[in-house]
Amino acid sequence: MYLMNPHTGSVALASDWAAEGYTPDNAELLPVSLPDVPDPVRLEAYGWALYGRSWKTAMAEDLGVDARRITHWVQSTRPVPSGVWSDLQKIAMQRLADVQDAAAGRL
C-alpha cells in the first residue's frame, strides 16, 4: 500500500514510511492507489513487482525500448507515454496467469 504525506506530497510504500518511524497515526499519512502516485513512483512499483532487482533492463526488454528510456522516465526527464501503463498491466496479468498455472502444476 502506498501512503502520501499531505504536507509534503511525498509518496512511498507503507513499509518505507514505517522504516523511517512514520505511521498513518503519527504523520497523517493518507492511502493512495497506484494510478494516483507520480509516474516515476508508479513505474518503479511496477518494476519491482514484476521484475525484482534488475527491473529496468527487464522492463525495457518487455516494452521494446532502450533501458536508458526507463531511466529517463524514472528521473522525469522524459514523460512516460500513456500506452506504457496498459502494456504493463497486460504484462502483469500474463505473469499472474503464469504463476497461477505453475502453482496448479499446469506448466
Short mmCIF file of C-alpha atoms in Angstrom, two decimals:
data_model
loop_
_atom_site.label_atom_id
_atom_site.label_comp_id
_atom_site.label_asym_id
_atom_site.label_seq_id
_atom_site.Cartn_x
_atom_site.Cartn_y
_atom_site.Cartn_z
CA MET A 1 0.00 0.00 0.00
CA TYR A 2 1.21 3.49 -0.85
CA LEU A 3 0.85 6.38 1.56
CA MET A 4 1.17 10.10 0.92
CA ASN A 5 2.22 12.81 3.35
CA PRO A 6 -0.30 15.57 2.51
CA HIS A 7 2.02 18.24 3.91
CA THR A 8 4.94 17.40 1.61
CA GLY A 9 3.29 15.47 -1.21
CA SER A 10 5.82 12.66 -0.71
CA VAL A 11 4.59 9.20 -1.69
CA ALA A 12 6.15 5.93 -0.55
CA LEU A 13 5.29 2.38 0.40
CA ALA A 14 3.84 1.97 3.88
CA SER A 15 6.88 -0.15 4.80
CA ASP A 16 9.22 2.67 3.76
CA TRP A 17 7.34 5.16 5.92
CA ALA A 18 7.42 2.70 8.83
CA ALA A 19 11.18 2.25 8.45
CA GLU A 20 11.51 6.00 8.96
CA GLY A 21 9.31 5.88 12.05
CA TYR A 22 6.15 7.22 10.44
CA THR A 23 2.72 5.65 10.76
CA PRO A 24 -0.66 6.80 9.48
CA ASP A 25 -1.44 7.77 13.08
CA ASN A 26 1.56 9.97 13.83
CA ALA A 27 2.12 11.60 10.45
CA GLU A 28 -1.36 12.00 8.97
CA LEU A 29 -0.37 9.74 6.06
CA LEU A 30 -3.12 9.10 3.54
CA PRO A 31 -3.52 5.93 1.46
CA VAL A 32 -3.26 6.44 -2.31
CA SER A 33 -3.85 3.99 -5.14
CA LEU A 34 -1.13 3.23 -7.66
CA PRO A 35 -2.70 5.23 -10.53
CA ASP A 36 -2.71 8.29 -8.26
CA VAL A 37 1.01 8.30 -7.45
CA PRO A 38 3.56 10.20 -9.57
CA ASP A 39 4.69 8.39 -12.72
CA PRO A 40 8.26 7.66 -11.53
CA VAL A 41 6.97 6.07 -8.30
CA ARG A 42 4.33 4.13 -10.22
CA LEU A 43 6.89 2.91 -12.76
CA GLU A 44 9.25 1.75 -10.02
CA ALA A 45 6.39 -0.04 -8.24
CA TYR A 46 5.56 -1.97 -11.41
CA GLY A 47 9.25 -2.64 -11.96
CA TRP A 48 9.96 -4.14 -8.56
CA ALA A 49 6.71 -6.13 -8.52
CA LEU A 50 7.16 -7.63 -11.99
CA TYR A 51 10.91 -7.99 -12.31
CA GLY A 52 12.72 -7.57 -9.00
CA ARG A 53 16.22 -6.16 -8.64
CA SER A 54 17.13 -5.77 -12.34
CA TRP A 55 13.76 -4.34 -13.23
CA LYS A 56 14.83 -1.54 -15.57
CA THR A 57 16.57 -3.84 -18.04
CA ALA A 58 13.84 -6.48 -17.95
CA MET A 59 11.06 -3.89 -18.27
CA ALA A 60 12.82 -2.26 -21.21
CA GLU A 61 13.05 -5.62 -22.98
CA ASP A 62 9.36 -6.36 -22.44
CA LEU A 63 8.32 -2.89 -23.60
CA GLY A 64 10.69 -2.92 -26.58
CA VAL A 65 12.56 0.23 -25.54
CA ASP A 66 16.15 1.01 -24.66
CA ALA A 67 16.96 0.68 -20.95
CA ARG A 68 18.04 4.33 -20.93
CA ARG A 69 14.45 5.30 -21.74
CA ILE A 70 13.29 3.68 -18.49
CA THR A 71 15.88 5.74 -16.61
CA HIS A 72 14.62 8.90 -18.32
CA TRP A 73 11.08 8.11 -17.22
CA VAL A 74 12.15 7.41 -13.63
CA GLN A 75 14.14 10.65 -13.50
CA SER A 76 11.23 12.58 -15.06
CA THR A 77 13.46 13.89 -17.86
CA ARG A 78 11.01 12.43 -20.37
CA PRO A 79 7.30 11.73 -19.91
CA VAL A 80 6.05 8.16 -19.63
CA PRO A 81 3.93 7.50 -22.74
CA SER A 82 0.33 6.75 -21.78
CA GLY A 83 0.35 3.38 -23.56
CA VAL A 84 3.05 2.10 -21.22
CA TRP A 85 0.56 1.72 -18.37
CA SER A 86 -1.75 -0.57 -20.34
CA ASP A 87 1.26 -2.55 -21.60
CA LEU A 88 2.47 -3.04 -18.02
CA GLN A 89 -1.00 -4.13 -16.91
CA LYS A 90 -1.07 -6.72 -19.71
CA ILE A 91 2.37 -7.97 -18.70
CA ALA A 92 1.25 -8.17 -15.05
CA MET A 93 -1.87 -10.13 -15.97
CA GLN A 94 0.17 -12.57 -18.08
CA ARG A 95 2.67 -13.07 -15.25
CA LEU A 96 -0.21 -13.66 -12.83
CA ALA A 97 -1.67 -16.31 -15.16
CA ASP A 98 1.78 -17.94 -15.48
CA VAL A 99 2.22 -18.06 -11.69
CA GLN A 100 -1.29 -19.48 -11.22
CA ASP A 101 -0.57 -22.16 -13.82
CA ALA A 102 2.69 -23.06 -12.12
CA ALA A 103 1.01 -23.20 -8.71
CA ALA A 104 -1.62 -25.54 -10.12
CA GLY A 105 1.00 -27.74 -11.79
CA ARG A 106 -0.06 -26.74 -15.32
CA LEU A 107 3.34 -25.89 -16.77
#
